PDB file of C-alpha atoms in Angstrom:
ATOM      1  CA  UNK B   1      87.051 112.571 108.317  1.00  0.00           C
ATOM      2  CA  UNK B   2      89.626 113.869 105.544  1.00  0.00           C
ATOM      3  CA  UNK B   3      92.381 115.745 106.114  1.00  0.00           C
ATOM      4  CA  UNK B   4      94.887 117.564 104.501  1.00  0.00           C
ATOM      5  CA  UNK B   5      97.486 115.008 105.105  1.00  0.00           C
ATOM      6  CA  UNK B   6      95.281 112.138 104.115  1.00  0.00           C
ATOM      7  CA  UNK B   7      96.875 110.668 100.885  1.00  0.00           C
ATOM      8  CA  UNK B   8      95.284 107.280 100.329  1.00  0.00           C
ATOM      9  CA  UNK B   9      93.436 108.620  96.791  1.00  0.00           C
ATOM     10  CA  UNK B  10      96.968 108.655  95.228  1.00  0.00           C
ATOM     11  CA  UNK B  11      97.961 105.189  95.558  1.00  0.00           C
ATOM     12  CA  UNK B  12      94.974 105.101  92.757  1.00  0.00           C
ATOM     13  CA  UNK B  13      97.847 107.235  90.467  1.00  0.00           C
ATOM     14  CA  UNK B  14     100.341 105.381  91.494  1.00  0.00           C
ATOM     15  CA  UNK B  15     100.991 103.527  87.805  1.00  0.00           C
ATOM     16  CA  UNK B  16     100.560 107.637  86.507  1.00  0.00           C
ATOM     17  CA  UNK B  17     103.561 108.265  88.538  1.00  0.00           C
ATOM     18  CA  UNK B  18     105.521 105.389  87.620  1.00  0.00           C
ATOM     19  CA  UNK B  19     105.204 105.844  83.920  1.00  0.00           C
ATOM     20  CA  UNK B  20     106.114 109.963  84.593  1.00  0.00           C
ATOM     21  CA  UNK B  21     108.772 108.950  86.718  1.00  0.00           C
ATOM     22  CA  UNK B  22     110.594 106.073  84.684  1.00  0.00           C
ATOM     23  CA  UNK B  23     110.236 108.405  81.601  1.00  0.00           C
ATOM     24  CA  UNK B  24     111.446 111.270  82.742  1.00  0.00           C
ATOM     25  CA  UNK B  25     114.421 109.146  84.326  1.00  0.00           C
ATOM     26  CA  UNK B  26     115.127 107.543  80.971  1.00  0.00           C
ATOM     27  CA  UNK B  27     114.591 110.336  79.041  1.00  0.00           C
ATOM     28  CA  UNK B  28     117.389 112.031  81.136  1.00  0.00           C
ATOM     29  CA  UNK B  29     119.901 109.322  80.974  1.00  0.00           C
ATOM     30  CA  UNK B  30     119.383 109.021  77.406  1.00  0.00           C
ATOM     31  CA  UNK B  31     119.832 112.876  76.908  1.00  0.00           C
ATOM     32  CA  UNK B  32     122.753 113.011  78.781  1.00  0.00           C
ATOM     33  CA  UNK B  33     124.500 110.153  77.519  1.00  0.00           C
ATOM     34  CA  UNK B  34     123.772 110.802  73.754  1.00  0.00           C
ATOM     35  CA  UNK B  35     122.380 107.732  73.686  1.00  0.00           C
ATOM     36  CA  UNK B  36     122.519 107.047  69.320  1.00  0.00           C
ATOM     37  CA  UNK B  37     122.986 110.807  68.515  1.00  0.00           C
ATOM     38  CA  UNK B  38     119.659 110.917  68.093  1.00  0.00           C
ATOM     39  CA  UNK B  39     117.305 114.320  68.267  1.00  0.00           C
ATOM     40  CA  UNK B  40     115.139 114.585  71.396  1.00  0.00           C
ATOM     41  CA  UNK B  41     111.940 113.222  69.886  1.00  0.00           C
ATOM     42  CA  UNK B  42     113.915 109.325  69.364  1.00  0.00           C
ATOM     43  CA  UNK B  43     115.201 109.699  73.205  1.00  0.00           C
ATOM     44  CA  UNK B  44     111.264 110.897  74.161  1.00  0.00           C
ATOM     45  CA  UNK B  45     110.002 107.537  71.962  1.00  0.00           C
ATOM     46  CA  UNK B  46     112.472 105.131  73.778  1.00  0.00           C
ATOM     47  CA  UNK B  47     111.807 106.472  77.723  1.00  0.00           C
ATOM     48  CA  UNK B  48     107.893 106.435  77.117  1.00  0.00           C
ATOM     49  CA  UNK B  49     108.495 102.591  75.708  1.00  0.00           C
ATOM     50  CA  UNK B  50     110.547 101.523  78.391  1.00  0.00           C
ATOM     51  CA  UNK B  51     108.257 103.689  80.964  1.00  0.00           C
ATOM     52  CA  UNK B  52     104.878 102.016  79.450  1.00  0.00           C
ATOM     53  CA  UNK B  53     106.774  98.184  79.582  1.00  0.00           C
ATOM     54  CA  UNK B  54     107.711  99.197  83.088  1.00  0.00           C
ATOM     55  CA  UNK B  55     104.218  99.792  84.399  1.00  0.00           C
ATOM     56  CA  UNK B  56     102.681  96.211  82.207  1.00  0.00           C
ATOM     57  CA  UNK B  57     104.443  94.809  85.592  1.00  0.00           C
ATOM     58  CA  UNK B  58     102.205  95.583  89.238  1.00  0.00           C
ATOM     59  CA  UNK B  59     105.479  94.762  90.984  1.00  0.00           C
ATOM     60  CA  UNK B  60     108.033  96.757  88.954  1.00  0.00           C
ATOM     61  CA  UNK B  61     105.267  99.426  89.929  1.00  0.00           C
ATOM     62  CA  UNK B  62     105.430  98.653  93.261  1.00  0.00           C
ATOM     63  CA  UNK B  63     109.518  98.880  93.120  1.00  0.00           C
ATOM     64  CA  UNK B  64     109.349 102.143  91.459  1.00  0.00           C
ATOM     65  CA  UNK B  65     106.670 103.833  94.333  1.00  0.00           C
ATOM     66  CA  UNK B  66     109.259 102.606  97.032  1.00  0.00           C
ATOM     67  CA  UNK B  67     111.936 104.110  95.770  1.00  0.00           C
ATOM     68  CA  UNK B  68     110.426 107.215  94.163  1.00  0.00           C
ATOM     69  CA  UNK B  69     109.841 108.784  97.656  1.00  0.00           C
ATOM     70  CA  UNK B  70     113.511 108.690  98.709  1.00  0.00           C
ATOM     71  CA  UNK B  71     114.778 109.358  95.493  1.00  0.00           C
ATOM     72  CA  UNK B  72     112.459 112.659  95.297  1.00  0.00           C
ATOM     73  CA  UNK B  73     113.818 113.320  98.894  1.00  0.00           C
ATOM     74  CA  UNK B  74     116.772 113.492  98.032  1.00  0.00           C
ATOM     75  CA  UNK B  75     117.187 115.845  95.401  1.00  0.00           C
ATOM     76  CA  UNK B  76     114.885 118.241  98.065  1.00  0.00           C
ATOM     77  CA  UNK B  77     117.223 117.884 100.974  1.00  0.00           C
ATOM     78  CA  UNK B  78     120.610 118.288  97.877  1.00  0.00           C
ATOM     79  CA  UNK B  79     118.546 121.680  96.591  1.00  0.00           C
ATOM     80  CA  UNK B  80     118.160 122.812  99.955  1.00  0.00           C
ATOM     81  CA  UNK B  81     121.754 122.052 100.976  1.00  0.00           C
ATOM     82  CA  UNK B  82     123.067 123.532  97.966  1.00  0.00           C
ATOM     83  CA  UNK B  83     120.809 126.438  98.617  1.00  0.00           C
ATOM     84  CA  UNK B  84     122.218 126.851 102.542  1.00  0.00           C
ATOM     85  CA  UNK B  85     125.782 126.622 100.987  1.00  0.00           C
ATOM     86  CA  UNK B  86     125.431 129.399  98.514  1.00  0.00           C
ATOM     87  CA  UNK B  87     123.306 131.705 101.096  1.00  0.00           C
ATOM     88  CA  UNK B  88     126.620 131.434 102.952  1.00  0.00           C
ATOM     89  CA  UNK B  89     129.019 132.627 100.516  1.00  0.00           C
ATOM     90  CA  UNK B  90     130.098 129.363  99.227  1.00  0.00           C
ATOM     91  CA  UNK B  91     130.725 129.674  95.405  1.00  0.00           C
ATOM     92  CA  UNK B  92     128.948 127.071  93.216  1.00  0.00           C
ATOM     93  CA  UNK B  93     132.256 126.281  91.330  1.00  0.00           C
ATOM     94  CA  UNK B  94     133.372 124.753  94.692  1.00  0.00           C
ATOM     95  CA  UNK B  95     130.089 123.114  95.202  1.00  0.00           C
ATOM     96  CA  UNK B  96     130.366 121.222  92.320  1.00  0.00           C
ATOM     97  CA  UNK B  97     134.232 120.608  92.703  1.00  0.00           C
ATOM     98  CA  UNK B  98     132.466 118.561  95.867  1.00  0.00           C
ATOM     99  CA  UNK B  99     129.943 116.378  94.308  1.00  0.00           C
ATOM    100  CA  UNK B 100     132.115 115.759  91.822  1.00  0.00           C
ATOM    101  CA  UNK B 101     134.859 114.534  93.748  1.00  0.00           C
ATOM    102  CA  UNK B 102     135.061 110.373  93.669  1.00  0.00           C
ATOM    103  CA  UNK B 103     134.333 110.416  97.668  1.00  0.00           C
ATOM    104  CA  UNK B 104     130.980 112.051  97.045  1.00  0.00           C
ATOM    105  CA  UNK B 105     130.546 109.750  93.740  1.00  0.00           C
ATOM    106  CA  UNK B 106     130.608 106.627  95.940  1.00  0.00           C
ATOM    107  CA  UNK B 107     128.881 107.838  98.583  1.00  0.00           C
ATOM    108  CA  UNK B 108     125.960 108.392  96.252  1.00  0.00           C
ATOM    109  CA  UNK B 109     125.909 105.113  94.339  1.00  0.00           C
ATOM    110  CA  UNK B 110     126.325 103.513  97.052  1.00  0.00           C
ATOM    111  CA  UNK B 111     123.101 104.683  98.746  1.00  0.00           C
ATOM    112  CA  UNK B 112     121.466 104.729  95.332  1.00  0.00           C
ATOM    113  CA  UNK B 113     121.896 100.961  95.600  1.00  0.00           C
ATOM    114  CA  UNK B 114     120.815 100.070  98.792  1.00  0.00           C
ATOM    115  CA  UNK B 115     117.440 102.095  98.714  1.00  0.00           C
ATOM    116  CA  UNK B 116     117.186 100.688  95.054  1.00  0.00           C
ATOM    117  CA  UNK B 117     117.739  97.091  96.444  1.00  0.00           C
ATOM    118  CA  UNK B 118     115.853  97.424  99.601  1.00  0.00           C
ATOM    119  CA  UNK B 119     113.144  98.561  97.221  1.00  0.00           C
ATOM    120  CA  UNK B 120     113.386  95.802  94.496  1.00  0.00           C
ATOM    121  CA  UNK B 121     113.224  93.125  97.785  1.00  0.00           C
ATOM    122  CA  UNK B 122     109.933  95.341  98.735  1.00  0.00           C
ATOM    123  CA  UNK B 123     108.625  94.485  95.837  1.00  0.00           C
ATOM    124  CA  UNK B 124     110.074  91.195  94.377  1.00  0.00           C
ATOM    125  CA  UNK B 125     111.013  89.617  97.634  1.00  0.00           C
ATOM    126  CA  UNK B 126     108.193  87.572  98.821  1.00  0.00           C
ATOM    127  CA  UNK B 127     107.722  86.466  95.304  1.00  0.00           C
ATOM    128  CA  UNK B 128     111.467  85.088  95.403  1.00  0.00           C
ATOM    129  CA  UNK B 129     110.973  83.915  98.969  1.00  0.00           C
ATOM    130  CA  UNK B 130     108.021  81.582  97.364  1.00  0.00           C
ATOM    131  CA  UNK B 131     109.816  79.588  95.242  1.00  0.00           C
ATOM    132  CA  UNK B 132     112.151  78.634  97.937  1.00  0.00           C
ATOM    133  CA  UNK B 133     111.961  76.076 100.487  1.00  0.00           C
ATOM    134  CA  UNK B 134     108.331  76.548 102.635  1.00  0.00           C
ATOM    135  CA  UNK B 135     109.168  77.172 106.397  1.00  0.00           C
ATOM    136  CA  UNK B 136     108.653  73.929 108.465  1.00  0.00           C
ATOM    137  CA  UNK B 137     109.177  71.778 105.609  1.00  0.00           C
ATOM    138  CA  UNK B 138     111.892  69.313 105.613  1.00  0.00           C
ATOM    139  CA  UNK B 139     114.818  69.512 103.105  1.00  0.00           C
ATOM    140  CA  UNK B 140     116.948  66.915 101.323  1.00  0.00           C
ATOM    141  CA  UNK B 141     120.557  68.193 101.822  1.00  0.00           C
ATOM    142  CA  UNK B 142     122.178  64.831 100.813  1.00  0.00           C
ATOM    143  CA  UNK B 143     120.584  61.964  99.267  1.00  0.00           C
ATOM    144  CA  UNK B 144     118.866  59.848 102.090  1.00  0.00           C
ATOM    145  CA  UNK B 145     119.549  62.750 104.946  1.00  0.00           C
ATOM    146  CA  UNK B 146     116.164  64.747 105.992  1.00  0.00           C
ATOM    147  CA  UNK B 147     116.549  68.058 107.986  1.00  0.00           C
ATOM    148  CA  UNK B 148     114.464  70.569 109.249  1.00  0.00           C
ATOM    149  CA  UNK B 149     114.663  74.079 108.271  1.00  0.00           C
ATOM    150  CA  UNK B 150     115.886  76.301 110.959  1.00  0.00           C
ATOM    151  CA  UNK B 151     113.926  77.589 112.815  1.00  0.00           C
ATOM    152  CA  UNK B 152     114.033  81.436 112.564  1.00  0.00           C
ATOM    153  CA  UNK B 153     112.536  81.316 109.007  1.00  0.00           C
ATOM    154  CA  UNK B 154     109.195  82.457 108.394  1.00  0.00           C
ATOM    155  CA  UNK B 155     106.735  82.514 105.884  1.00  0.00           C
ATOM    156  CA  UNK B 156     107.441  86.678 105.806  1.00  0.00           C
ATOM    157  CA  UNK B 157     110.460  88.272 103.915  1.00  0.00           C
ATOM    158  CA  UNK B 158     110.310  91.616 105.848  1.00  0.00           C
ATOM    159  CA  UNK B 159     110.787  89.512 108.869  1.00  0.00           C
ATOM    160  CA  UNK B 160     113.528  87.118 107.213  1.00  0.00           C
ATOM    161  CA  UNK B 161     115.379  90.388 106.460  1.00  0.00           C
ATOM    162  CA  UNK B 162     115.039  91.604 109.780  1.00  0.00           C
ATOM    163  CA  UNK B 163     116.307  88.607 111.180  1.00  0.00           C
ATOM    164  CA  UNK B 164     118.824  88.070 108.959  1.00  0.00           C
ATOM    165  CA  UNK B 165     120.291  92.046 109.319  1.00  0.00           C
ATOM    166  CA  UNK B 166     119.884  91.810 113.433  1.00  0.00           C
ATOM    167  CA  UNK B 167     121.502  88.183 113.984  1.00  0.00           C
ATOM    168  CA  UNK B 168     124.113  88.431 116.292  1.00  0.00           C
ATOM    169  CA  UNK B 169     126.752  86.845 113.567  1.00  0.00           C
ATOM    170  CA  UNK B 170     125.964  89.614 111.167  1.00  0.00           C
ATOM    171  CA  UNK B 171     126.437  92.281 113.277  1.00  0.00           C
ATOM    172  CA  UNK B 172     129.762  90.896 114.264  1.00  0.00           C
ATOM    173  CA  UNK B 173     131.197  90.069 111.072  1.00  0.00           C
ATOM    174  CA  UNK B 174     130.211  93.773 110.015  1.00  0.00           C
ATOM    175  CA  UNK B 175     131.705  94.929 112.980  1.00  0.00           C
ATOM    176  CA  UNK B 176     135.036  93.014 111.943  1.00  0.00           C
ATOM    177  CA  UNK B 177     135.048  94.323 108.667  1.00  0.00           C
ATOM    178  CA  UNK B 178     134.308  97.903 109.708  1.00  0.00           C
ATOM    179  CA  UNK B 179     137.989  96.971 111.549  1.00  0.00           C
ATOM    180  CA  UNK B 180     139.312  95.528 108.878  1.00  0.00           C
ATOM    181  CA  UNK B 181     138.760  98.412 106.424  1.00  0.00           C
ATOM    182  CA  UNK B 182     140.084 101.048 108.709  1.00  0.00           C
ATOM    183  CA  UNK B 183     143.209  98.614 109.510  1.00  0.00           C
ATOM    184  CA  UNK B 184     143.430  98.885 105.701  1.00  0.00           C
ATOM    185  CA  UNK B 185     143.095 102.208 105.118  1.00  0.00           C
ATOM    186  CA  UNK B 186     145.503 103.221 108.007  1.00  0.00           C
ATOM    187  CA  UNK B 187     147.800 100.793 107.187  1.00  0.00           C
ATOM    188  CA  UNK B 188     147.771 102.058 103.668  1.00  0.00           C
ATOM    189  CA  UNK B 189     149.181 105.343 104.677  1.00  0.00           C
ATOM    190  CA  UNK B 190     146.077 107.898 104.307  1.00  0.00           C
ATOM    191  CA  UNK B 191     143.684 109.459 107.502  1.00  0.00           C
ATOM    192  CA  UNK B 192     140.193 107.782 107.429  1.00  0.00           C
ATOM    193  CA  UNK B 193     138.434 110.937 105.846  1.00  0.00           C
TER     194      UNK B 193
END
């Protein structure tokens, strides 16, 4: 029965939305960097090139539909925030004064990178996993010396990931550096904002 909610006829558009997507992206960063001092119609001529190489490639499709979603998200939840500020009497001077602020700068990037690598490893991950070592197969660490591979790997990267993230070691040596970094930072004089 269909449904209102039922969106599996757009993962049939989804190289459509990657090419509107990486243009629009390109031809953004291209405007606002000046990119050449070249008119609009150059900058529109390089972002539908790059957009249309883009999309020759199923998986950089399938990197740019994982990370479309949050990046679209995003900008909702930042409109609707700004939105909620300015309702409030919050001036947009100071608004901006915010975002730009270095704090705010890294805060972004960072999570820019870590939804645009956890989308590239959606994508190009198994692919890299492949043309490692098969799980089960034995390894040559040292010539003559056979080992087994341990035994947590598995043919899936999702689950290598998961593993990997949730090991016990992991945790703890993010725990540490979470320590480390405040010891730093309170060591260093300044209040952990």
């Amino acid at each position: 029965m269909a449904s209102l909610l039922d969106l599996s006829l757009a993962q049939h558009f989804a190289v459509i939305f990657a090419l509107l997507f990486i243009f629009v992206v390109v031809y953004a960063i291209l405007q606002y960097t000046k990119f050449l001092e070249a008119d609009k119609n150059v900058h529109a001529l390089i972002a539908f090139i790059v957009a249309f190489l883009f999309i020759l490639s199923p998986q950089a499709i399938n990197a740019v539909t994982n990370f479309a979603p949050w990046f679209t998200m995003f900008f909702v939840f930042a409109t609707f925030f700004i939105a909620a500020y300015t309702l409030f009497g919050i001036k947009t001077e100071d608004i901006a004064k915010v975002i730009k602020h270095p704090t705010a700068a890294w805060t972004l990037g960072i999570l820019a990178f870590v939804v645009g690598a956890a989308a590239i490893g959606a994508a190009f991950g198994q692919t890299f996993l492949e043309f490692g070592a098969k799980a089960g197969i034995p390894g040559v660490t040292e010539p003559g010396e056979i080992t087994d591979l341990p035994i947590n790997t598995t043919a899936g990267y999702v689950a290598n990931v998961q593993r990997t993230l949730f090991d016990p070691k992991v945790i703890g040596l993010f725990f540490v550096m979470a320590i480390a970094i405040a010891t730093i930072k309170l060591l260093a004089g300044k209040a952990i904002a």
